[in-house]
Coordinates of C-alpha atoms in Angstrom, one line a residue:
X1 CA 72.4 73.5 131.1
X2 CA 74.9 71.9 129.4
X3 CA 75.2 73.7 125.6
X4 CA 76.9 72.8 122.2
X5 CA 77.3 75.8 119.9
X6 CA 78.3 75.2 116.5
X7 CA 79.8 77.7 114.7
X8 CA 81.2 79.5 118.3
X9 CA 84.2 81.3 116.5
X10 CA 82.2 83.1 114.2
X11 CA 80.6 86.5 114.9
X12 CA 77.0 85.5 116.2
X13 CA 78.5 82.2 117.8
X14 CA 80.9 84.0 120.2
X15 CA 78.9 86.2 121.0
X16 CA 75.8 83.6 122.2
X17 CA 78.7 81.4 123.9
X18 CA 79.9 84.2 125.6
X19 CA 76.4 85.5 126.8
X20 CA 75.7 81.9 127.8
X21 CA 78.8 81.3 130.0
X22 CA 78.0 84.6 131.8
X23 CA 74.3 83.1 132.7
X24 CA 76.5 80.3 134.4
X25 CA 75.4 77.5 131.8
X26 CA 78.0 74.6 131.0
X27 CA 79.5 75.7 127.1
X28 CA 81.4 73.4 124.6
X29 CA 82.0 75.6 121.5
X30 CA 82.8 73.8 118.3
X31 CA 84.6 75.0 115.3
X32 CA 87.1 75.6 113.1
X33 CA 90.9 77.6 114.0
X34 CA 89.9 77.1 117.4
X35 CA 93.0 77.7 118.5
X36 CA 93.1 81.4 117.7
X37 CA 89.3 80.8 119.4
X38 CA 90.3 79.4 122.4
X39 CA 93.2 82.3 123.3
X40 CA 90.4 84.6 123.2
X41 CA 88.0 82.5 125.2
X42 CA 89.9 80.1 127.3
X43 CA 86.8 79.7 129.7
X44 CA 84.9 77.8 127.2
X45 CA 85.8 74.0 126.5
X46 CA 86.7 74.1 122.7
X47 CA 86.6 71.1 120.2
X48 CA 87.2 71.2 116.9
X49 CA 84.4 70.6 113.9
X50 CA 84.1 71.2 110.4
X51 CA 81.1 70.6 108.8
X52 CA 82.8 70.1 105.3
X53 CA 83.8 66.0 106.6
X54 CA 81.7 65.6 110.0
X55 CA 79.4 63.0 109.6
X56 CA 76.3 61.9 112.6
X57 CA 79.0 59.1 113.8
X58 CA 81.2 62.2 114.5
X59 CA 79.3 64.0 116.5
X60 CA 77.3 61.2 118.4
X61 CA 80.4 61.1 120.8
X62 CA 80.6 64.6 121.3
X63 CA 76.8 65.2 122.3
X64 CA 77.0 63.2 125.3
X65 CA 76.0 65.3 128.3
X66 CA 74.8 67.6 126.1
X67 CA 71.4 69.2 127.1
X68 CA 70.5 71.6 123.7
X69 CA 72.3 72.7 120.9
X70 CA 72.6 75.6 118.9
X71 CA 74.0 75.9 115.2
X72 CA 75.5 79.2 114.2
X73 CA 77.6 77.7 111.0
X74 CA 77.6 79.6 108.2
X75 CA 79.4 80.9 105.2
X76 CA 78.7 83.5 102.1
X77 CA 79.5 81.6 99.4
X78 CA 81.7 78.6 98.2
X79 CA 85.5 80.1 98.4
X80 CA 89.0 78.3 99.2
X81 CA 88.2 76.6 102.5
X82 CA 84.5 77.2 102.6
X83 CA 81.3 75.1 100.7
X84 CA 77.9 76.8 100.7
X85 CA 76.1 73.3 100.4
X86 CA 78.5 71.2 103.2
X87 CA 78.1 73.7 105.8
X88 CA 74.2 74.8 105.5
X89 CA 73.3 71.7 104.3
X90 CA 75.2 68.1 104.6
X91 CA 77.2 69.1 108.1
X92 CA 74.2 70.7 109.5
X93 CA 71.8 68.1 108.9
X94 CA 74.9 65.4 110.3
X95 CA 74.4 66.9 113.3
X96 CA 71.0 67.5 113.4
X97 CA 70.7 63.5 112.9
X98 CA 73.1 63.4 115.4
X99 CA 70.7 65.0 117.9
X100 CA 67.6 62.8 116.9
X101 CA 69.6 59.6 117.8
X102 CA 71.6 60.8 121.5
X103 CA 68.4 61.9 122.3
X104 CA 69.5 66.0 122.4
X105 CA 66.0 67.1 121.8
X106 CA 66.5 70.7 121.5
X107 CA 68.2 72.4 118.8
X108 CA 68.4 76.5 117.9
X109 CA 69.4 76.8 114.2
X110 CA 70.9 80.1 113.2
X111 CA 69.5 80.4 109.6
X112 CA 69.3 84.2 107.7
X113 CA 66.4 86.1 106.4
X114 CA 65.5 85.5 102.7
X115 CA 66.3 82.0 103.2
X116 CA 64.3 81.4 99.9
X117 CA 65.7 79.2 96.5
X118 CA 63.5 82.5 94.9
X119 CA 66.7 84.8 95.7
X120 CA 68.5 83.1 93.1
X121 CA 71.6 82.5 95.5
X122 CA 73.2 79.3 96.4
X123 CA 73.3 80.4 100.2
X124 CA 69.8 81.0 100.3
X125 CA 69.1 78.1 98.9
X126 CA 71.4 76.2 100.8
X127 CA 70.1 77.6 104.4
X128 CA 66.2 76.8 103.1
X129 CA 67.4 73.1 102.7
X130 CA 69.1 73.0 105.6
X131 CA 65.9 74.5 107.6
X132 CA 64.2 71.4 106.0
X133 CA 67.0 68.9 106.8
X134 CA 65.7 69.9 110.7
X135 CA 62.2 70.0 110.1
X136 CA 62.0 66.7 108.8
X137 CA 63.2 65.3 112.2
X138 CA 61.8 64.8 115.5
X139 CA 63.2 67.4 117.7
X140 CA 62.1 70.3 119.2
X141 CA 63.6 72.7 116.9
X142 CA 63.7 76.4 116.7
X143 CA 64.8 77.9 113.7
X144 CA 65.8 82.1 113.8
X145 CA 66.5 84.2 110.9
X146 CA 67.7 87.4 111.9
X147 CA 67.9 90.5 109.8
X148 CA 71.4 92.8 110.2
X149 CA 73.1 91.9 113.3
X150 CA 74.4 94.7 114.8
X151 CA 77.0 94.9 117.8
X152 CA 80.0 96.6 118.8
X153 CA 82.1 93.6 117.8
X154 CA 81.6 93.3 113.9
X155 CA 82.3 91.3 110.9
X156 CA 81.5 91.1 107.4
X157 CA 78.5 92.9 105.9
X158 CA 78.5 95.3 109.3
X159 CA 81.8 96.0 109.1
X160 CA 81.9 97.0 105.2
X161 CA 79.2 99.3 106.0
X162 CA 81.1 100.9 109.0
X163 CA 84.3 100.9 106.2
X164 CA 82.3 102.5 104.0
X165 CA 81.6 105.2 106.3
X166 CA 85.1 105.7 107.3
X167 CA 85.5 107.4 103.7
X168 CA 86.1 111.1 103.6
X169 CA 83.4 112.9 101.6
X170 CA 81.6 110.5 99.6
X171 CA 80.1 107.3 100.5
X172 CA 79.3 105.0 97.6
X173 CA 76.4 102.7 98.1
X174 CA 74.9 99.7 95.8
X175 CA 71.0 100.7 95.8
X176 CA 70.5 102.6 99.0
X177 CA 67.0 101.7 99.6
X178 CA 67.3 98.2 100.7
X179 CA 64.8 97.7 104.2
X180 CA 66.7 96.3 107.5
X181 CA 65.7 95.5 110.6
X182 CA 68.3 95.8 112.6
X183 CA 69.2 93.8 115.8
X184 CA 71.5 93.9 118.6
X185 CA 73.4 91.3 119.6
X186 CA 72.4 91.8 123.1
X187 CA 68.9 91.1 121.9
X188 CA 69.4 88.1 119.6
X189 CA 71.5 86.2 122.4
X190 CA 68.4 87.2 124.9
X191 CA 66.2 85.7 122.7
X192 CA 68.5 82.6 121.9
X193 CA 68.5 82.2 125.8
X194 CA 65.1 82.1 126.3
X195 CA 64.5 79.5 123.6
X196 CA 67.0 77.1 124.2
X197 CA 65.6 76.0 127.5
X198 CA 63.0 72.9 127.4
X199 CA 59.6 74.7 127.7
X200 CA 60.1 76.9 125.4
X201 CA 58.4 77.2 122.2
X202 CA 59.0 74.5 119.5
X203 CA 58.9 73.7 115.8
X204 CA 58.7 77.4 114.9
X205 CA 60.8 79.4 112.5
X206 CA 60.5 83.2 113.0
X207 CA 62.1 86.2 111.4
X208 CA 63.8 87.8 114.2
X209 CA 64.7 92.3 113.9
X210 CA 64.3 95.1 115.6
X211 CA 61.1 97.1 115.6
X212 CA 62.8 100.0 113.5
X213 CA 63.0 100.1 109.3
X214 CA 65.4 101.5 107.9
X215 CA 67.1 101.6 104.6
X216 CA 71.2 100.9 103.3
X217 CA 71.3 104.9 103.3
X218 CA 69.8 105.7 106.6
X219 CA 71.8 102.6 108.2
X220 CA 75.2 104.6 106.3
X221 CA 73.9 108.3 108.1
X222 CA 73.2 106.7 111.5
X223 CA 77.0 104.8 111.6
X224 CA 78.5 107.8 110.6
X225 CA 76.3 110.1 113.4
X226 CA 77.8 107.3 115.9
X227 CA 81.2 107.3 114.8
X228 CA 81.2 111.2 114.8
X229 CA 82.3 111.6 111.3
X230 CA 79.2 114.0 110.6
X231 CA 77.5 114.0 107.3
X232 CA 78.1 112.7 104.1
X233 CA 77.3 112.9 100.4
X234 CA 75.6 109.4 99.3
X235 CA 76.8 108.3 95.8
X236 CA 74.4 105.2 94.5
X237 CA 76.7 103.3 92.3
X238 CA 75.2 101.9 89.2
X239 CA 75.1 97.7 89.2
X240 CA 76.9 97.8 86.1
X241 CA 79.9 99.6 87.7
X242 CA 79.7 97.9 90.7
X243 CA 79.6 94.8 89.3
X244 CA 83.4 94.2 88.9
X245 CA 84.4 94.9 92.3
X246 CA 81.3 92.4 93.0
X247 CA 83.0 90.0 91.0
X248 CA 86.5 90.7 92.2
X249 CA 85.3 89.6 95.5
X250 CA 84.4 86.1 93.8
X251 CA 87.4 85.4 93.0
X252 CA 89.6 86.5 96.2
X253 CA 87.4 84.0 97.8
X254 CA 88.5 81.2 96.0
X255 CA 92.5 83.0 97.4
X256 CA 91.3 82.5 100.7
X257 CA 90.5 86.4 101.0
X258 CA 86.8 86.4 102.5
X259 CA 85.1 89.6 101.3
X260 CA 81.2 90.8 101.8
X261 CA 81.2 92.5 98.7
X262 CA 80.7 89.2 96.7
X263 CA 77.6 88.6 94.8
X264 CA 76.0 86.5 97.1
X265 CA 75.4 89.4 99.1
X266 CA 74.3 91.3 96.2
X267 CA 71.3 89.0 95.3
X268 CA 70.7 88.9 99.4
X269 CA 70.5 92.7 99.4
X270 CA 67.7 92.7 96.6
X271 CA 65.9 89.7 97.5
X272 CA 64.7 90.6 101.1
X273 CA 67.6 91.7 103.8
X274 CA 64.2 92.9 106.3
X275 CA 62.1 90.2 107.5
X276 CA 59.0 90.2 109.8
X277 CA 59.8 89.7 112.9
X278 CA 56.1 90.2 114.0
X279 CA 55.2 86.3 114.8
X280 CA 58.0 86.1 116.9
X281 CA 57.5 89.1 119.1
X282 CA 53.8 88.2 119.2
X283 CA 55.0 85.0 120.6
X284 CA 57.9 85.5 123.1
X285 CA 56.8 89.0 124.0
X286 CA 60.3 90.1 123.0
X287 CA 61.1 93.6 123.0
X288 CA 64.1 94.2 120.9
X289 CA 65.5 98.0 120.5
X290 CA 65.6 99.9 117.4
X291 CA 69.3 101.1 116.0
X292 CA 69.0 104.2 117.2
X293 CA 68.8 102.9 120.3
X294 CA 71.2 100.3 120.2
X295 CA 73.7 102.9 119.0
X296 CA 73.3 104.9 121.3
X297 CA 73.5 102.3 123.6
X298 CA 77.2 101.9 123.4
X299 CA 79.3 105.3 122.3
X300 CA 82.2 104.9 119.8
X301 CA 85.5 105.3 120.9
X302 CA 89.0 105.7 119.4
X303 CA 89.2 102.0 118.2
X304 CA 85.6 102.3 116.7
X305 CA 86.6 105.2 113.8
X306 CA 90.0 103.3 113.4
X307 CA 88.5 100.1 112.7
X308 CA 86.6 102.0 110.0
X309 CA 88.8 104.4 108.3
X310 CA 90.8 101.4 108.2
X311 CA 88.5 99.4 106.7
X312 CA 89.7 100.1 103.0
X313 CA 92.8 101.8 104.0
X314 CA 94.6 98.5 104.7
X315 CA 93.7 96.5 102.2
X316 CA 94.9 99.3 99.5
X317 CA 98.2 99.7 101.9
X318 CA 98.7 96.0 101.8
X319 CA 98.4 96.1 97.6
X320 CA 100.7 98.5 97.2
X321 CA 103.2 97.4 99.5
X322 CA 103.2 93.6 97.3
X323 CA 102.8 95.2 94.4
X324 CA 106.0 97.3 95.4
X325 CA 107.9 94.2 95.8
X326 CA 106.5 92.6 93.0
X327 CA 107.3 95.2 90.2
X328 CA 110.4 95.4 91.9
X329 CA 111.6 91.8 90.8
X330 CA 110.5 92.2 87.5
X331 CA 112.2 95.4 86.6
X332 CA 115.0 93.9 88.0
X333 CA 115.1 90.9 85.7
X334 CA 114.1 93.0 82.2
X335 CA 114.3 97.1 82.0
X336 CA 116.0 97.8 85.0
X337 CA 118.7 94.8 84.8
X338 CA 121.8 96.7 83.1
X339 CA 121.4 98.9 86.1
X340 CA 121.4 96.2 88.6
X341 CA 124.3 94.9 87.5
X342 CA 126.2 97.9 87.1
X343 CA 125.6 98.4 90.8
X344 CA 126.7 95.4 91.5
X345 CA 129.9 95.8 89.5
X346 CA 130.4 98.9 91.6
X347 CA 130.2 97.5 94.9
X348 CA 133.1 95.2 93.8
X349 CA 131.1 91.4 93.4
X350 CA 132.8 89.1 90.4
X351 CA 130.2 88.4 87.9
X352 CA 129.3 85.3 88.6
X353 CA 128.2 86.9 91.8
X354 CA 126.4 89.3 90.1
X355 CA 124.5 87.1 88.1
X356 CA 123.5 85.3 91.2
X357 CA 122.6 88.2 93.5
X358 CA 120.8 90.1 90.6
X359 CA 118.5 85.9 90.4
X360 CA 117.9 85.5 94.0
X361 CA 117.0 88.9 94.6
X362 CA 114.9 89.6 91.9
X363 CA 113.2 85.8 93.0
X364 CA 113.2 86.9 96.9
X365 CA 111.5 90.4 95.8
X366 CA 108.7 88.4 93.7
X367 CA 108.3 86.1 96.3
X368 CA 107.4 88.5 98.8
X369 CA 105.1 90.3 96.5
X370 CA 102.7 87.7 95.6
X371 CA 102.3 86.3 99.3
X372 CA 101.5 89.9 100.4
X373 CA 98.8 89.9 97.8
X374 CA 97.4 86.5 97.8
X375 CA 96.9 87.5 101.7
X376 CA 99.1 84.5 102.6
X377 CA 100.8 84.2 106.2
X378 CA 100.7 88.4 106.3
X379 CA 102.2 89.2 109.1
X380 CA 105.3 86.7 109.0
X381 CA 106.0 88.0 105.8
X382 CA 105.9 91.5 106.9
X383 CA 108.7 90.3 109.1
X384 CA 110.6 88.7 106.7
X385 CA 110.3 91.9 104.3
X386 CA 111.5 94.0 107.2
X387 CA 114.5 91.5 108.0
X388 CA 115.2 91.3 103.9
X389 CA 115.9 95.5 103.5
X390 CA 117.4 95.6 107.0
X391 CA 120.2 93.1 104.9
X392 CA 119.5 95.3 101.8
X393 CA 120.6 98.1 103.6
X394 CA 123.6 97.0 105.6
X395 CA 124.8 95.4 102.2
X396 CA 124.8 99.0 100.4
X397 CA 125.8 100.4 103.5
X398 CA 129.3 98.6 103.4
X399 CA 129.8 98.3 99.7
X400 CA 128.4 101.5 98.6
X401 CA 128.0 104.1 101.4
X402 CA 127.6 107.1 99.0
X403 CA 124.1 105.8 98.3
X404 CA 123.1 107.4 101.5
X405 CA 123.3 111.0 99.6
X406 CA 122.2 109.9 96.4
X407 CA 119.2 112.5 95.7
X408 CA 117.1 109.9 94.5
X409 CA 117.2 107.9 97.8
X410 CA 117.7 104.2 96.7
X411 CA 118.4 103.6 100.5
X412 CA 116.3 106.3 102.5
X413 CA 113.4 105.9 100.9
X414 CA 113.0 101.8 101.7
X415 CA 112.6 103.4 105.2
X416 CA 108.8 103.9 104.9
X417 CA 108.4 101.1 103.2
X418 CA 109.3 98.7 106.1
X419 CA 106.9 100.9 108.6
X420 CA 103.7 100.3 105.9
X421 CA 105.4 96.5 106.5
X422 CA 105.0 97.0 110.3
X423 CA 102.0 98.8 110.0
X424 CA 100.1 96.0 107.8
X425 CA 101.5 93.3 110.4
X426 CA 100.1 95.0 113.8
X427 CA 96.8 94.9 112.3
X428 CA 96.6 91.4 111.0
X429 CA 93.7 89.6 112.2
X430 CA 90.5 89.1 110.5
X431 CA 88.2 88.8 113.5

């Protein structure tokens, strides 16, 4: 068959498309930043979508040939760069409507348990109209909603869990008895194969999880058992103190800086995060594993416990290091500016050079500090603080070599500071 996937850069999509291609079926995977998308999967034939402007006279021209069609597009909640109601709602049902009039009869939508206005989320709201947008039309629609996802490969909520166990000692959780049932990926793209061929069942939505329950603080002991770290004391953190790190996350989305602990995923999490996947096993004969099984499935390995000790370790590594430069350029233009310039009068510059060094400095340090925080273009700006105190230090190094000895370090101690730079560059990517 010949397959569209919607949505094939994001964590469920890449992994369908990739199970689909293995099978030997024909895949065109749409979405957005494809071209980070296509260096990891250059096999696929990529095109580019975005739901946020794609109309049906869009995608007419890219269905042809097209045998089914699965729709894994999805976001949280409206941020910089992403809209709740465009991609769950107006993009999908462009294509959807796309697929009634080329005559692409099958379509899988990807949709979420507690799709359900009653949640009191947009998303949830947002994915139930977008299940309607399909089940208004005549196709022979199949619409999943999975509980927790789980695979080696993860991504939001998944991977703050797996963060969260990657802290020594204590592991704060939100609630703690929330109900999952988990799913492995292996199993969700089995049962996405089986349903997008012709005779399979349609017009049927179906909770899809695994056959085992289990709760936010069982799902936090078994990640920790896989990743080795042993055993842990659970601290349930009161709503009202989580609430600003909740809301925190609200607003770095609108910076561009996706986050699961938003309060989208709050409401999700009390709503209904389990599902019964009952009809759909009843109907398929499915026979999906339990997470103990699918842990143990797959053993963790070196990359596994880094990814997770890393998993708040960077982002408080990357803070520090903007806020470094940052504080740096304004002490230098108000406490800390009579000292500047009397170590600028000592490495010989006139003062009109002295006034301008002390301005572009201070402007380059502040510069460099609020791109590191507002998570913009990391990694070149890692290079570029790097290459700024590699001049910094040759500059002192030929006007004022004595600074080398200085007990306080002005020079040696920029030293780590460039390595948390190269450090916070090397692990730069988001998925």
């Amino acid at each position: 068959m010949h397959i569209l996937i919607a949505g094939a850069t994001g964590f469920i999509g890449s992994h369908i498309a990739a199970d689909l291609r293995r099978q030997g079926h024909t895949v065109t995977a749409a979405g957005r930043g494809i071209e980070r998308a296509r260096s990891l999967a250059p096999d696929l034939h990529w095109i580019a979508c975005d739901f946020r402007h794609d109309g049906a006279a869009d995608w007419r021209p890219r269905l042809a040939g097209i045998d089914a069609v699965i729709n894994c597009v999805g976001v949280l909640q409206d941020g910089l760069g992403d809209h709740s109601r465009a991609a769950h709602v107006d993009g999908a049902a462009a294509l959807f409507a796309a697929c009634a009039e080329t005559g692409v009869r099958r379509v899988v939508h990807i949709s979420a348990v507690g799709a359900d206005a009653a949640s009191g989320s947009a998303y949830a709201r947002d994915k139930q109209d977008g299940e309607a947008a399909l089940k208004a039309l005549d196709l022979d629609w199949v619409i999943l909603r999975p509980s927790l996802v789980i695979a080696r490969n993860v991504y939001g909520g998944t991977a703050l869990v797996r963060a969260l166990c990657g802290l020594p000692w204590l592991t704060p959780v939100v609630g703690g008895k929330q109900v999952f049932r988990p799913i492995g990926m292996e199993d969700l793209c089995a049962a996405i194969s089986d349903l997008v061929q012709p005779d399979a069942p349609a017009r049927v939505s179906w909770d899809v999880g695994g056959p085992q329950r289990v709760s936010m603080d069982e799902l936090v002991r078994g990640y920790r058992r896989w990743l080795g770290f042993g055993k842990t004391r659970i601290w349930h953190v009161p709503r009202w103190l989580a609430a600003p790190a909740f809301g925190l996350g609200d607003a770095l989305g609108w910076l561009g800086v996706r986050t699961s602990m938003r309060t989208t995923a709050l409401k999700q999490l009390d709503f209904d995060v389990e599902g019964d996947p009952s009809d759909w096993i009843a109907a398929t004969g499915a026979t999906p594993r339990g997470f103990d099984a699918c842990l143990a499935s797959a053993p963790a390995g070196l990359q596994d416990r880094w990814h997770a000790r890393l998993g708040f370790a960077r982002p408080v590594a990357r803070w520090v290091l903007g806020l470094y430069w940052l504080i740096t350029g304004i002490l230098s233009l108000t406490i800390a500016r009579g000292d500047a310039y009397d170590v600028l009068q000592a490495a010989g510059y006139e003062p009109a050079m002295q006034t301008f060094l002390l301005w572009f400095g201070s402007a380059f340090d502040l510069a460099m500090g609020l791109a590191m925080l507002a998570k913009w273009r990391v990694r070149l700006i890692s290079a570029i603080m790097i290459a700024g105190t590699f001049a910094y230090i040759l500059a002192l190094s030929l006007t004022l070599p004595s600074l080398w000895a200085d007990a306080l370090g002005p020079i040696l101690k920029v030293f780590p500071m460039m390595a948390l730079a190269l450090m916070i560059a090397a692990t730069e990517d988001e998925r």
